[in-house]
PDB file of C-alpha atoms in Angstrom:
ATOM      1  CA  MET A   1     -97.578 -38.162 115.205  1.00  0.00           C
ATOM      2  CA  SER A   2     -95.756 -35.427 113.355  1.00  0.00           C
ATOM      3  CA  LYS A   3     -97.440 -33.273 110.808  1.00  0.00           C
ATOM      4  CA  ARG A   4     -96.324 -33.545 107.249  1.00  0.00           C
ATOM      5  CA  SER A   5     -94.974 -29.986 107.347  1.00  0.00           C
ATOM      6  CA  ASP A   6     -92.858 -30.846 110.421  1.00  0.00           C
ATOM      7  CA  ALA A   7     -91.206 -33.850 108.833  1.00  0.00           C
ATOM      8  CA  LYS A   8     -87.627 -33.414 107.689  1.00  0.00           C
ATOM      9  CA  VAL A   9     -86.966 -34.658 104.201  1.00  0.00           C
ATOM     10  CA  THR A  10     -83.621 -36.385 103.940  1.00  0.00           C
ATOM     11  CA  PRO A  11     -82.125 -36.575 100.474  1.00  0.00           C
ATOM     12  CA  ILE A  12     -81.907 -40.118  99.144  1.00  0.00           C
ATOM     13  CA  SER A  13     -78.141 -39.856  98.884  1.00  0.00           C
ATOM     14  CA  GLU A  14     -77.936 -39.458 102.694  1.00  0.00           C
ATOM     15  CA  GLU A  15     -80.287 -42.353 103.446  1.00  0.00           C
ATOM     16  CA  VAL A  16     -78.865 -45.057 101.213  1.00  0.00           C
ATOM     17  CA  PRO A  17     -75.247 -45.782 100.335  1.00  0.00           C
ATOM     18  CA  ALA A  18     -74.414 -44.675  96.800  1.00  0.00           C
ATOM     19  CA  SER A  19     -73.623 -48.246  95.779  1.00  0.00           C
ATOM     20  CA  GLU A  20     -77.234 -49.233  96.462  1.00  0.00           C
ATOM     21  CA  ILE A  21     -78.935 -46.402  94.599  1.00  0.00           C
ATOM     22  CA  ILE A  22     -80.131 -47.884  91.350  1.00  0.00           C
ATOM     23  CA  LEU A  23     -82.641 -45.203  90.395  1.00  0.00           C
ATOM     24  CA  GLU A  24     -79.886 -42.941  89.111  1.00  0.00           C
ATOM     25  CA  GLU A  25     -78.896 -45.707  86.700  1.00  0.00           C
ATOM     26  CA  LEU A  26     -82.374 -46.108  85.221  1.00  0.00           C
ATOM     27  CA  VAL A  27     -83.105 -44.324  81.941  1.00  0.00           C
ATOM     28  CA  GLY A  28     -86.788 -43.983  82.825  1.00  0.00           C
ATOM     29  CA  TYR A  29     -85.990 -42.337  86.147  1.00  0.00           C
ATOM     30  CA  ALA A  30     -83.557 -39.895  84.527  1.00  0.00           C
ATOM     31  CA  LEU A  31     -86.063 -39.107  81.775  1.00  0.00           C
ATOM     32  CA  ARG A  32     -88.806 -38.428  84.299  1.00  0.00           C
ATOM     33  CA  ARG A  33     -86.602 -36.170  86.433  1.00  0.00           C
ATOM     34  CA  ALA A  34     -85.535 -34.204  83.365  1.00  0.00           C
ATOM     35  CA  GLN A  35     -89.127 -34.048  82.086  1.00  0.00           C
ATOM     36  CA  ILE A  36     -90.372 -32.633  85.378  1.00  0.00           C
ATOM     37  CA  GLN A  37     -87.731 -29.918  85.347  1.00  0.00           C
ATOM     38  CA  VAL A  38     -88.238 -28.989  81.681  1.00  0.00           C
ATOM     39  CA  PHE A  39     -92.031 -29.128  81.986  1.00  0.00           C
ATOM     40  CA  GLN A  40     -92.093 -26.954  85.121  1.00  0.00           C
ATOM     41  CA  HIS A  41     -89.970 -24.312  83.427  1.00  0.00           C
ATOM     42  CA  LEU A  42     -92.321 -24.268  80.425  1.00  0.00           C
ATOM     43  CA  VAL A  43     -95.362 -24.054  82.738  1.00  0.00           C
ATOM     44  CA  GLU A  44     -93.838 -20.981  84.380  1.00  0.00           C
ATOM     45  CA  GLN A  45     -93.234 -19.361  80.987  1.00  0.00           C
ATOM     46  CA  LEU A  46     -96.745 -20.111  79.690  1.00  0.00           C
ATOM     47  CA  ASN A  47     -98.445 -18.854  82.872  1.00  0.00           C
ATOM     48  CA  GLN A  48     -98.135 -15.276  81.622  1.00  0.00           C
ATOM     49  CA  PHE A  49    -100.460 -16.259  78.758  1.00  0.00           C
ATOM     50  CA  ASP A  50    -102.894 -18.167  81.014  1.00  0.00           C
ATOM     51  CA  LEU A  51    -102.068 -21.349  79.104  1.00  0.00           C
ATOM     52  CA  ARG A  52    -100.781 -24.821  79.958  1.00  0.00           C
ATOM     53  CA  PRO A  53     -98.355 -26.884  77.862  1.00  0.00           C
ATOM     54  CA  ALA A  54    -101.180 -29.118  76.567  1.00  0.00           C
ATOM     55  CA  GLN A  55    -103.009 -26.047  75.254  1.00  0.00           C
ATOM     56  CA  PHE A  56     -99.848 -24.782  73.575  1.00  0.00           C
ATOM     57  CA  SER A  57     -99.330 -28.232  72.034  1.00  0.00           C
ATOM     58  CA  ALA A  58    -102.943 -28.293  70.845  1.00  0.00           C
ATOM     59  CA  LEU A  59    -102.525 -24.915  69.147  1.00  0.00           C
ATOM     60  CA  ALA A  60     -99.364 -26.126  67.395  1.00  0.00           C
ATOM     61  CA  ILE A  61    -101.056 -29.349  66.246  1.00  0.00           C
ATOM     62  CA  ILE A  62    -104.123 -27.470  64.991  1.00  0.00           C
ATOM     63  CA  GLU A  63    -101.864 -25.074  63.090  1.00  0.00           C
ATOM     64  CA  GLN A  64    -100.088 -27.996  61.405  1.00  0.00           C
ATOM     65  CA  ASN A  65    -103.369 -29.838  60.741  1.00  0.00           C
ATOM     66  CA  PRO A  66    -106.162 -27.325  60.088  1.00  0.00           C
ATOM     67  CA  GLY A  67    -109.548 -29.025  60.314  1.00  0.00           C
ATOM     68  CA  THR A  68    -108.291 -31.802  62.574  1.00  0.00           C
ATOM     69  CA  THR A  69    -110.999 -33.401  64.700  1.00  0.00           C
ATOM     70  CA  GLN A  70    -111.015 -33.641  68.473  1.00  0.00           C
ATOM     71  CA  ILE A  71    -110.386 -37.396  68.188  1.00  0.00           C
ATOM     72  CA  GLU A  72    -107.335 -36.779  66.003  1.00  0.00           C
ATOM     73  CA  LEU A  73    -106.140 -34.083  68.383  1.00  0.00           C
ATOM     74  CA  ALA A  74    -106.476 -36.477  71.333  1.00  0.00           C
ATOM     75  CA  ARG A  75    -104.436 -39.073  69.447  1.00  0.00           C
ATOM     76  CA  SER A  76    -101.728 -36.513  68.631  1.00  0.00           C
ATOM     77  CA  LEU A  77    -101.574 -35.360  72.249  1.00  0.00           C
ATOM     78  CA  ALA A  78    -101.651 -38.971  73.517  1.00  0.00           C
ATOM     79  CA  ILE A  79    -104.617 -38.256  75.794  1.00  0.00           C
ATOM     80  CA  ASP A  80    -108.095 -39.719  76.152  1.00  0.00           C
ATOM     81  CA  PRO A  81    -110.687 -38.071  73.856  1.00  0.00           C
ATOM     82  CA  PRO A  82    -112.850 -36.790  76.762  1.00  0.00           C
ATOM     83  CA  GLN A  83    -109.828 -34.799  77.997  1.00  0.00           C
ATOM     84  CA  VAL A  84    -109.783 -32.824  74.744  1.00  0.00           C
ATOM     85  CA  VAL A  85    -113.194 -31.243  75.337  1.00  0.00           C
ATOM     86  CA  PRO A  86    -112.183 -28.914  78.209  1.00  0.00           C
ATOM     87  CA  LEU A  87    -108.908 -28.175  76.452  1.00  0.00           C
ATOM     88  CA  VAL A  88    -110.675 -27.059  73.257  1.00  0.00           C
ATOM     89  CA  ASN A  89    -113.350 -25.246  75.296  1.00  0.00           C
ATOM     90  CA  LYS A  90    -110.588 -23.182  76.931  1.00  0.00           C
ATOM     91  CA  LEU A  91    -109.009 -22.376  73.558  1.00  0.00           C
ATOM     92  CA  GLU A  92    -112.418 -21.290  72.235  1.00  0.00           C
ATOM     93  CA  ALA A  93    -113.133 -19.221  75.361  1.00  0.00           C
ATOM     94  CA  LEU A  94    -109.836 -17.412  74.806  1.00  0.00           C
ATOM     95  CA  ALA A  95    -110.787 -16.914  71.113  1.00  0.00           C
ATOM     96  CA  LEU A  96    -107.676 -18.827  70.017  1.00  0.00           C
ATOM     97  CA  ALA A  97    -109.412 -21.668  68.158  1.00  0.00           C
ATOM     98  CA  VAL A  98    -112.783 -22.380  66.597  1.00  0.00           C
ATOM     99  CA  ARG A  99    -114.787 -25.517  65.848  1.00  0.00           C
ATOM    100  CA  ILE A 100    -116.351 -25.560  62.401  1.00  0.00           C
ATOM    101  CA  ARG A 101    -118.866 -28.210  61.369  1.00  0.00           C
ATOM    102  CA  SER A 102    -117.484 -30.566  58.741  1.00  0.00           C
ATOM    103  CA  LYS A 103    -119.103 -30.316  55.320  1.00  0.00           C
ATOM    104  CA  LYS A 104    -118.486 -34.044  54.766  1.00  0.00           C
ATOM    105  CA  ASP A 105    -119.793 -35.278  58.118  1.00  0.00           C
ATOM    106  CA  LYS A 106    -122.288 -32.962  59.812  1.00  0.00           C
ATOM    107  CA  ARG A 107    -121.705 -34.764  63.138  1.00  0.00           C
ATOM    108  CA  SER A 108    -118.038 -33.835  63.143  1.00  0.00           C
ATOM    109  CA  TYR A 109    -116.256 -30.543  63.763  1.00  0.00           C
ATOM    110  CA  GLY A 110    -112.886 -29.446  62.475  1.00  0.00           C
ATOM    111  CA  LEU A 111    -110.576 -27.369  64.633  1.00  0.00           C
ATOM    112  CA  TYR A 112    -108.978 -24.215  63.284  1.00  0.00           C
ATOM    113  CA  LEU A 113    -106.898 -21.426  64.757  1.00  0.00           C
ATOM    114  CA  SER A 114    -108.465 -18.004  64.900  1.00  0.00           C
ATOM    115  CA  ASN A 115    -106.435 -14.983  63.792  1.00  0.00           C
ATOM    116  CA  GLU A 116    -105.703 -14.338  67.473  1.00  0.00           C
ATOM    117  CA  GLY A 117    -104.621 -17.955  67.880  1.00  0.00           C
ATOM    118  CA  GLU A 118    -102.240 -17.726  64.932  1.00  0.00           C
ATOM    119  CA  ALA A 119    -100.694 -14.516  66.249  1.00  0.00           C
ATOM    120  CA  LEU A 120    -100.340 -15.842  69.788  1.00  0.00           C
ATOM    121  CA  LEU A 121     -98.906 -19.158  68.603  1.00  0.00           C
ATOM    122  CA  LYS A 122     -96.064 -17.331  66.844  1.00  0.00           C
ATOM    123  CA  GLN A 123     -95.218 -15.713  70.164  1.00  0.00           C
ATOM    124  CA  LEU A 124     -95.651 -18.975  72.097  1.00  0.00           C
ATOM    125  CA  LYS A 125     -93.284 -20.815  69.771  1.00  0.00           C
ATOM    126  CA  GLY A 126     -90.589 -18.313  70.683  1.00  0.00           C
ATOM    127  CA  VAL A 127     -91.354 -18.761  74.383  1.00  0.00           C
ATOM    128  CA  ALA A 128     -91.236 -22.561  74.064  1.00  0.00           C
ATOM    129  CA  GLU A 129     -88.005 -22.443  72.077  1.00  0.00           C
ATOM    130  CA  LYS A 130     -86.377 -20.204  74.688  1.00  0.00           C
ATOM    131  CA  SER A 131     -87.631 -22.469  77.472  1.00  0.00           C
ATOM    132  CA  ASP A 132     -86.193 -25.464  75.623  1.00  0.00           C
ATOM    133  CA  MET A 133     -82.851 -23.723  75.158  1.00  0.00           C
ATOM    134  CA  ASP A 134     -82.804 -22.717  78.844  1.00  0.00           C
ATOM    135  CA  ALA A 135     -83.432 -26.335  79.819  1.00  0.00           C
ATOM    136  CA  THR A 136     -80.534 -27.551  77.697  1.00  0.00           C
ATOM    137  CA  ALA A 137     -78.167 -24.664  78.418  1.00  0.00           C
ATOM    138  CA  ASN A 138     -75.579 -27.021  79.937  1.00  0.00           C
ATOM    139  CA  LEU A 139     -75.349 -28.948  76.663  1.00  0.00           C
ATOM    140  CA  THR A 140     -73.371 -28.074  73.578  1.00  0.00           C
ATOM    141  CA  SER A 141     -75.283 -27.695  70.341  1.00  0.00           C
ATOM    142  CA  GLU A 142     -74.069 -31.134  69.262  1.00  0.00           C
ATOM    143  CA  GLU A 143     -75.098 -32.704  72.594  1.00  0.00           C
ATOM    144  CA  ARG A 144     -78.531 -31.105  72.354  1.00  0.00           C
ATOM    145  CA  THR A 145     -79.002 -32.469  68.836  1.00  0.00           C
ATOM    146  CA  GLN A 146     -77.797 -35.897  69.954  1.00  0.00           C
ATOM    147  CA  LEU A 147     -80.109 -35.858  72.999  1.00  0.00           C
ATOM    148  CA  LEU A 148     -83.105 -35.001  70.844  1.00  0.00           C
ATOM    149  CA  HIS A 149     -82.194 -37.753  68.378  1.00  0.00           C
ATOM    150  CA  LEU A 150     -81.771 -40.339  71.158  1.00  0.00           C
ATOM    151  CA  LEU A 151     -85.066 -39.379  72.802  1.00  0.00           C
ATOM    152  CA  GLN A 152     -86.838 -39.726  69.462  1.00  0.00           C
ATOM    153  CA  LYS A 153     -85.296 -43.181  69.034  1.00  0.00           C
ATOM    154  CA  ILE A 154     -86.676 -44.164  72.444  1.00  0.00           C
ATOM    155  CA  PHE A 155     -90.255 -42.928  72.085  1.00  0.00           C
ATOM    156  CA  LYS A 156     -90.930 -43.802  68.444  1.00  0.00           C
ATOM    157  CA  PRO A 157     -90.731 -47.598  68.880  1.00  0.00           C
ATOM    158  CA  ILE A 158     -92.936 -47.399  71.973  1.00  0.00           C
ATOM    159  CA  ALA A 159     -95.475 -45.194  70.179  1.00  0.00           C
ATOM    160  CA  ASP A 160     -95.524 -47.519  67.159  1.00  0.00           C
ATOM    161  CA  ALA A 161     -95.953 -50.680  69.262  1.00  0.00           C
TER     162      ALA A 161
END
């Protein structure tokens, strides 16, 4: 039995005749391949800040919605509420965000950016924008705008369903 590291990986295009490859014709497959590439590039860029894309997204959402709750943040990030706890804990540990007890509901906490979080987020937005532009460098400005519009048309109906 060969070890996994000894196995030769043959590209799909060599294994199956092109006429039989249907994955390349599937929108979902193309979206996933593009997402992996774009996401990996952003991960590499955010590594210098010891942050992950979800943490960057959380900072941006908190900035746009000061006082948002962890439940609302989970909904915005499309993740399960228990997954928000370690994410917010990390942001607090890095002094980028704070939880402040709600005056209306003492059981609830609102999330706010710290001064450090606000300053870093400005920098991170530039990093994310550059990463996004790098990922779409092969597109014209019009194609990039059209791609963004088409992607929004795809995910909005699914999100609203």
